[in-house]
mmCIF file of N, CA and C in Angstrom:
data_model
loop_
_atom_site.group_PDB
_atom_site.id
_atom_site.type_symbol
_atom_site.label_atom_id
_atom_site.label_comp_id
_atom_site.label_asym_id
_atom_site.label_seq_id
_atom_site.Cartn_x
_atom_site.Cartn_y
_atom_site.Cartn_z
ATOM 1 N N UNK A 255 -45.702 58.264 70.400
ATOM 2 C CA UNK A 255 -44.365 58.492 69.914
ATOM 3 C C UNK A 255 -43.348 57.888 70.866
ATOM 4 N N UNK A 256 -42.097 58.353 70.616
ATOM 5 C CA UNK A 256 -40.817 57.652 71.167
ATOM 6 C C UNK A 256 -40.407 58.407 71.772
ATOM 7 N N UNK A 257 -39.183 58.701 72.991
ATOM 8 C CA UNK A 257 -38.701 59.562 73.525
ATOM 9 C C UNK A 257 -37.367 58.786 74.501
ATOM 10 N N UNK A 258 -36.336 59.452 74.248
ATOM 11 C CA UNK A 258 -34.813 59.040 74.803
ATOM 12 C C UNK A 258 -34.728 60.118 75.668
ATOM 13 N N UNK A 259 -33.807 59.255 77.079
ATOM 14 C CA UNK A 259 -33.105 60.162 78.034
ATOM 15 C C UNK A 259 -31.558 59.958 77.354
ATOM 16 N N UNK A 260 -30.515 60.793 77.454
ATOM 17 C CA UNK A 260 -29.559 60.570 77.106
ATOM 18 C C UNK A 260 -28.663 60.966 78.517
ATOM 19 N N UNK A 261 -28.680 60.458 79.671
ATOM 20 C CA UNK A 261 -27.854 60.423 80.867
ATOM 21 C C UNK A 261 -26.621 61.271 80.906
ATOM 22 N N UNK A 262 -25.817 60.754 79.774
ATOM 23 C CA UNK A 262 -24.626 61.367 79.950
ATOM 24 C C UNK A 262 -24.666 62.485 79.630
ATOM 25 N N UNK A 263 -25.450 62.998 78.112
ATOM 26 C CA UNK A 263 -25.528 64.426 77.688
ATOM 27 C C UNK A 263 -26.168 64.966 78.091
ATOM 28 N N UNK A 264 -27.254 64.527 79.378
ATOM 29 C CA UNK A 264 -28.325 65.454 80.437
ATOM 30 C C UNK A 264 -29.641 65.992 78.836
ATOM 31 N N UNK A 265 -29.733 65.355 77.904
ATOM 32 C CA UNK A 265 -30.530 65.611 77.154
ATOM 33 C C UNK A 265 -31.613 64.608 76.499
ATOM 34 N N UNK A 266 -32.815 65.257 76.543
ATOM 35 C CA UNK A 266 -34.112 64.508 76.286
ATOM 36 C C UNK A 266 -34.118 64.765 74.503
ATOM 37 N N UNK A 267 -34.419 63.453 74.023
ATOM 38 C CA UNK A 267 -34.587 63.592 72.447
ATOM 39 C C UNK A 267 -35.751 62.608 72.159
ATOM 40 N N UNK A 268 -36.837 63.504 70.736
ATOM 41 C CA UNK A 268 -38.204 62.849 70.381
ATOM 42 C C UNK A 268 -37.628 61.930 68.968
ATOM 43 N N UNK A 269 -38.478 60.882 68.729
ATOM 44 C CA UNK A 269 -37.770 59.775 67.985
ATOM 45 C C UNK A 269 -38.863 60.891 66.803
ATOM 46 N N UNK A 270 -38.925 61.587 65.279
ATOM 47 C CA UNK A 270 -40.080 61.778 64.656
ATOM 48 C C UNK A 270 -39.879 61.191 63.075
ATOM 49 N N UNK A 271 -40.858 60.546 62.392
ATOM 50 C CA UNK A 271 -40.667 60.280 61.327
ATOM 51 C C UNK A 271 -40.836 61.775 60.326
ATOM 52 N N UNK A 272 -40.162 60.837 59.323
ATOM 53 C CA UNK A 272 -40.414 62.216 58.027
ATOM 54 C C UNK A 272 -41.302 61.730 56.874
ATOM 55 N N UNK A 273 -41.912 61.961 56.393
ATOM 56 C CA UNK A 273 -42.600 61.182 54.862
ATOM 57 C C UNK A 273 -42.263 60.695 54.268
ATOM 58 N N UNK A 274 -40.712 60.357 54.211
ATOM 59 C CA UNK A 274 -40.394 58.803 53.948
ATOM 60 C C UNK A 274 -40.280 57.611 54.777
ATOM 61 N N UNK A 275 -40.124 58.170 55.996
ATOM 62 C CA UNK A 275 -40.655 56.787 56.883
ATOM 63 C C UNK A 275 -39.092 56.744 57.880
ATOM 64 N N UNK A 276 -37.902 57.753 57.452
ATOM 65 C CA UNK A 276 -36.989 57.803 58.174
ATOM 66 C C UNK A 276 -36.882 58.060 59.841
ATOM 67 N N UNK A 277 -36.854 57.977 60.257
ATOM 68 C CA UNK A 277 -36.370 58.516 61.804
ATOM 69 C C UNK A 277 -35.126 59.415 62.289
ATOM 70 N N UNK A 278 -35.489 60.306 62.681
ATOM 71 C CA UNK A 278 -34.625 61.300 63.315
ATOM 72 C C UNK A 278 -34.611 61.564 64.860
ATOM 73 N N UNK A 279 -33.602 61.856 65.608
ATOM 74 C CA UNK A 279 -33.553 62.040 66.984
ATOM 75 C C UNK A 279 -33.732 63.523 67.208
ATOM 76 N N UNK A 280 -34.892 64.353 67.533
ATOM 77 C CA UNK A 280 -34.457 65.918 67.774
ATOM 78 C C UNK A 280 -34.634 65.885 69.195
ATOM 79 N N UNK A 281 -33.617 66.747 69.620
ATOM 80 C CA UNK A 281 -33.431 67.102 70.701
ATOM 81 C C UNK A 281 -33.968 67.910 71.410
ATOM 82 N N UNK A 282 -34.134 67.753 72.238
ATOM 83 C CA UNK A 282 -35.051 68.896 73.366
ATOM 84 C C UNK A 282 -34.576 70.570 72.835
ATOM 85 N N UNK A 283 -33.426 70.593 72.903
ATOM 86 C CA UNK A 283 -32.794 71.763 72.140
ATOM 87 C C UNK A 283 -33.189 72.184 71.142
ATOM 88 N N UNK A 284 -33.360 71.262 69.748
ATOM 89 C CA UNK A 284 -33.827 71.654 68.431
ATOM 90 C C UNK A 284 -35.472 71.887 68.340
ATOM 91 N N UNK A 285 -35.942 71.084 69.015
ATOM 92 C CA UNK A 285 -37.618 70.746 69.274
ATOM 93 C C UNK A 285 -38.277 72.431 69.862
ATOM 94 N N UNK A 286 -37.144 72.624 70.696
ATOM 95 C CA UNK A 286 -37.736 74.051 71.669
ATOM 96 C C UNK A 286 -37.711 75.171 70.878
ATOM 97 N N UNK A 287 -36.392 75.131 69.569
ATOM 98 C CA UNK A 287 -36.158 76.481 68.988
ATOM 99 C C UNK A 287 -37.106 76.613 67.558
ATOM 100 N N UNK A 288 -37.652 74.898 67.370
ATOM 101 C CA UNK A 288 -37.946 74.974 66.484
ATOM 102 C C UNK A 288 -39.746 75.924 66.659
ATOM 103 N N UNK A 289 -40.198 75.599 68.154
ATOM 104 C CA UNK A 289 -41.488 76.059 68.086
ATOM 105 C C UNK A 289 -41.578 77.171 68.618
ATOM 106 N N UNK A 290 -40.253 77.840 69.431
ATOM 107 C CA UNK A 290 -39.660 79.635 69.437
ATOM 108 C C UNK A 290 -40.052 80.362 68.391
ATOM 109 N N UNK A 291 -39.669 79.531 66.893
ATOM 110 C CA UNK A 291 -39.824 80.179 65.637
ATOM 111 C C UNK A 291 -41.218 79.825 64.982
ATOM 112 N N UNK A 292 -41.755 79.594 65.767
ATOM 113 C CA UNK A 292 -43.148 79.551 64.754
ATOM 114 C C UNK A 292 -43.799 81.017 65.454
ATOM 115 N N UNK A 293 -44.999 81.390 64.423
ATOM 116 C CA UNK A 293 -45.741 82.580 64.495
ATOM 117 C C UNK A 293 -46.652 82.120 66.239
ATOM 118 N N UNK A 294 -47.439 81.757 65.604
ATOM 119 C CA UNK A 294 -48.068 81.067 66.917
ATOM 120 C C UNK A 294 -47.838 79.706 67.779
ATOM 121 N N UNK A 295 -47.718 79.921 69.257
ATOM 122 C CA UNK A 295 -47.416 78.848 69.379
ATOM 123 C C UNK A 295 -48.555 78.080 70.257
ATOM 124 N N UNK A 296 -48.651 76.714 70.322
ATOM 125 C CA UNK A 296 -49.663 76.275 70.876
ATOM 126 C C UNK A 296 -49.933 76.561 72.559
ATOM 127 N N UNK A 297 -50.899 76.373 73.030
ATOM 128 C CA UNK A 297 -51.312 76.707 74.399
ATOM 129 C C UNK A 297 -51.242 75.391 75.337
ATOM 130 N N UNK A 298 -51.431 74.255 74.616
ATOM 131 C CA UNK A 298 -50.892 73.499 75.383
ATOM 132 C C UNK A 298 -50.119 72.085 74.581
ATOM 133 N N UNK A 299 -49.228 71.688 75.124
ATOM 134 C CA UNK A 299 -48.818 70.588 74.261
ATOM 135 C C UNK A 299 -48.796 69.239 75.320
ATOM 136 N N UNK A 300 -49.577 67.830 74.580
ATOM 137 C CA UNK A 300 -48.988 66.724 75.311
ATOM 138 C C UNK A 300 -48.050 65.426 74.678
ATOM 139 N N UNK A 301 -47.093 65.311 75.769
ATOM 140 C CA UNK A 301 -46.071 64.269 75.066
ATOM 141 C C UNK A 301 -46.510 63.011 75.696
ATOM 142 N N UNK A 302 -46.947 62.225 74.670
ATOM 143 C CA UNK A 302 -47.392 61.351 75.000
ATOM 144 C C UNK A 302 -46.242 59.910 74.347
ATOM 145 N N UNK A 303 -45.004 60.411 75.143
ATOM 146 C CA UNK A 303 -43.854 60.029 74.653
ATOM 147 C C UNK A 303 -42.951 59.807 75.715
ATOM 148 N N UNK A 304 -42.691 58.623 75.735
ATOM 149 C CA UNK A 304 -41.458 58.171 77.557
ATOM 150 C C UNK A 304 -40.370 58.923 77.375
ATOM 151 N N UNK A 305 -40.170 59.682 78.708
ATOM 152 C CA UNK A 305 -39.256 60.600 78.638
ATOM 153 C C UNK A 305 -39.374 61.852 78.533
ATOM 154 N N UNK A 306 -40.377 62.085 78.245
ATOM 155 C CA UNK A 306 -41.431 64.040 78.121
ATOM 156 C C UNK A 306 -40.602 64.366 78.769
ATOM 157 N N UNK A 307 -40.618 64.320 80.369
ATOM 158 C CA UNK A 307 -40.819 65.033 81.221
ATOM 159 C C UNK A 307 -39.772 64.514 82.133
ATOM 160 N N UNK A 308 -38.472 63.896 81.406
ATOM 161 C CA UNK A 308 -37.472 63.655 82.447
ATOM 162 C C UNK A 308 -36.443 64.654 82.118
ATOM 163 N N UNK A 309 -36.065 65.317 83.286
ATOM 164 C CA UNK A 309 -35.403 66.283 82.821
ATOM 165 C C UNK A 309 -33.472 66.137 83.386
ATOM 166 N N UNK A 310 -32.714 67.267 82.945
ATOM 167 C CA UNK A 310 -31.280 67.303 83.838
ATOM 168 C C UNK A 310 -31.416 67.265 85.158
ATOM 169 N N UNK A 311 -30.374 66.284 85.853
ATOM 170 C CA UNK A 311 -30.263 66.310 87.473
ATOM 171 C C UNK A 311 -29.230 66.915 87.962
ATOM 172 N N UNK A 312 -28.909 68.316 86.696
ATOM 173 C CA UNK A 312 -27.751 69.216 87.290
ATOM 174 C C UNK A 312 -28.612 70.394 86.760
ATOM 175 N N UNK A 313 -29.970 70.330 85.662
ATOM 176 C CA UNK A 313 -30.299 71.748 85.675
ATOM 177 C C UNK A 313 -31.740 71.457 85.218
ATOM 178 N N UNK A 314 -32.416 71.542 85.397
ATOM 179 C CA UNK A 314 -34.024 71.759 85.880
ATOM 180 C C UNK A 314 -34.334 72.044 84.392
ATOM 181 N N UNK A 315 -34.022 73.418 83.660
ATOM 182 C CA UNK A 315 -34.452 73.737 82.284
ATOM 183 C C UNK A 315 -33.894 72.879 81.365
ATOM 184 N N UNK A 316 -33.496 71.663 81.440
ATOM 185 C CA UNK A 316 -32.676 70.795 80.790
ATOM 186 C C UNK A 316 -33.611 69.645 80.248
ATOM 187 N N UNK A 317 -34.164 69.702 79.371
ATOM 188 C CA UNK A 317 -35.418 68.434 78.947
ATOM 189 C C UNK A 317 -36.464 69.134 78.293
ATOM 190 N N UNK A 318 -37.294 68.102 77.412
ATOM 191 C CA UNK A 318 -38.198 68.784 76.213
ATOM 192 C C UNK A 318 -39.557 68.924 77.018
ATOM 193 N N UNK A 319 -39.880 68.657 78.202
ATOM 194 C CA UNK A 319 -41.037 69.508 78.708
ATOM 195 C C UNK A 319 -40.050 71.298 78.575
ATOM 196 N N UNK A 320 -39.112 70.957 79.539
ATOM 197 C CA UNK A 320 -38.848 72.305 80.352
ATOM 198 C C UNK A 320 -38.307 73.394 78.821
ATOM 199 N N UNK A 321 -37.721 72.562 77.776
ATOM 200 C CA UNK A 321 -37.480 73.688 76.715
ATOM 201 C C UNK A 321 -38.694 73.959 75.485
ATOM 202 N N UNK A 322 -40.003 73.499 75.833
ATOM 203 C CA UNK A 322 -41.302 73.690 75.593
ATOM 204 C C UNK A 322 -41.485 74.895 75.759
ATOM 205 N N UNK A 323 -41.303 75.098 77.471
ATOM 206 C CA UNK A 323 -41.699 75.790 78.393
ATOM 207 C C UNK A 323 -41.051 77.275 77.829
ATOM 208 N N UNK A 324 -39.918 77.081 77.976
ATOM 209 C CA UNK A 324 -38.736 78.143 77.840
ATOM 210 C C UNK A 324 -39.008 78.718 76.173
ATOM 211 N N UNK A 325 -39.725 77.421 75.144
ATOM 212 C CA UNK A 325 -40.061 78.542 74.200
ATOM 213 C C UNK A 325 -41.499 78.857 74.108
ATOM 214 N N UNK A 326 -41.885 79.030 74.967
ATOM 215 C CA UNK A 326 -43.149 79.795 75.389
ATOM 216 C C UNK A 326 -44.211 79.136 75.334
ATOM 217 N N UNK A 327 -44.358 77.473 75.382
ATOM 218 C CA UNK A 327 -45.892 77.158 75.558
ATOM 219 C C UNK A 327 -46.078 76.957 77.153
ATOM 220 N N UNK A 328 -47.506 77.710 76.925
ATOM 221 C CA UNK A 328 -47.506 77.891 78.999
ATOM 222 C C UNK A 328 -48.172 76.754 79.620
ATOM 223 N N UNK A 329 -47.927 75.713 78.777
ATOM 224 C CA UNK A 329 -48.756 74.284 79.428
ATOM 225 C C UNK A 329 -48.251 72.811 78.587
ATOM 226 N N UNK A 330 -47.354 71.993 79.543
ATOM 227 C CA UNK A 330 -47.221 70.822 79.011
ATOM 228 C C UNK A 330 -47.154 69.720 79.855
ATOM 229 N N UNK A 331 -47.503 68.747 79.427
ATOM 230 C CA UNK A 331 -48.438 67.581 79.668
ATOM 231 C C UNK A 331 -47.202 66.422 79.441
ATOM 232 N N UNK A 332 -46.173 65.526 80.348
ATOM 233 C CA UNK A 332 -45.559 64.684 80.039
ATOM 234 C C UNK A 332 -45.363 63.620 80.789
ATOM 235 N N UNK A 333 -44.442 62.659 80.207
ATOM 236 C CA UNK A 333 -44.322 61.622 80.963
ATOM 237 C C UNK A 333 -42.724 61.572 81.350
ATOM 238 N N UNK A 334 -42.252 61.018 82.820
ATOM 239 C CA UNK A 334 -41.126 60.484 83.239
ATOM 240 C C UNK A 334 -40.269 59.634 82.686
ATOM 241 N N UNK A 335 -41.123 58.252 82.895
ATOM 242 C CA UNK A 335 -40.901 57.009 81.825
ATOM 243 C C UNK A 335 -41.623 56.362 80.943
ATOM 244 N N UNK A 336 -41.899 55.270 80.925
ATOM 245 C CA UNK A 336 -42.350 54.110 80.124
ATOM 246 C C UNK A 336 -44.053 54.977 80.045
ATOM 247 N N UNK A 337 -44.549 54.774 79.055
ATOM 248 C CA UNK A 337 -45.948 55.208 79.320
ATOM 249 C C UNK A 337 -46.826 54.031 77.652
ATOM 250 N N UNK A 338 -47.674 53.245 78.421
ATOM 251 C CA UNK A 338 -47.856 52.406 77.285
ATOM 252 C C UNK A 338 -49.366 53.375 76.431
ATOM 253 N N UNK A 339 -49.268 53.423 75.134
ATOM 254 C CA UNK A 339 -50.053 54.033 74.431
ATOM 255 C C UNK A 339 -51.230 53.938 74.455
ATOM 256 N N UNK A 340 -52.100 52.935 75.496
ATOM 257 C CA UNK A 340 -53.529 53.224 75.469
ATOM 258 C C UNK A 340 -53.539 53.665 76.675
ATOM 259 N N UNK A 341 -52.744 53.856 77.844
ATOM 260 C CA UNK A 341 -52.381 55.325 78.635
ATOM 261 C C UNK A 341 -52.778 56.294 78.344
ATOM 262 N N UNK A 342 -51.868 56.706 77.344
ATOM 263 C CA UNK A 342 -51.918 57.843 76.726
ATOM 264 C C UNK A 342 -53.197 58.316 75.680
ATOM 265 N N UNK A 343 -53.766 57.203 75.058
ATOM 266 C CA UNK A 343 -54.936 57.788 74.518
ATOM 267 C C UNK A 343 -56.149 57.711 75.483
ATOM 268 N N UNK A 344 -56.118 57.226 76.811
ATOM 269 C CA UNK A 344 -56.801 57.605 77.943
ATOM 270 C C UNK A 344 -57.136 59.069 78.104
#
């Protein structure tokens, strides 16, 4: 997958298609509340997506590892930057 730092807004966003083939930007914000609200949530998740794991350099819980975290999966797996996809299926 895809993944944006957004510098100025201190916010991490996942690029995801929909079944028509559109693209949407969700935000570390929307991404975190969206899996708050599920019944179960997974035990571990990996983003195998540049940018996982870059977070705010004014607040630590600021990025879609850390709002993973915050909605309760107790294990995630990301990347900083650039991560080329047979990396990741390594």
């Amino acid at each position: 997958g895809h993944g944006v730092y957004n510098a100025r807004k201190q916010e991490t966003a996942l690029c995801l298609q929909d079944s028509a083939g559109e693209t949407q930007l969700v935000s570390d914000t929307k991404f975190g509340a969206m899996l708050a609200r599920q019944g179960v949530r997974p035990r571990l998740v990996v983003l195998a997506a540049c940018h996982g794991a870059t977070r705010s350099t004014t607040d630590a819980w600021r990025g879609m590892a850390p709002a993973l975290v915050q909605a309760g999966v107790p294990a995630v797996v990301a990347m900083q930057g650039a991560v080329a996809v047979s990396t990741a299926q390594a």
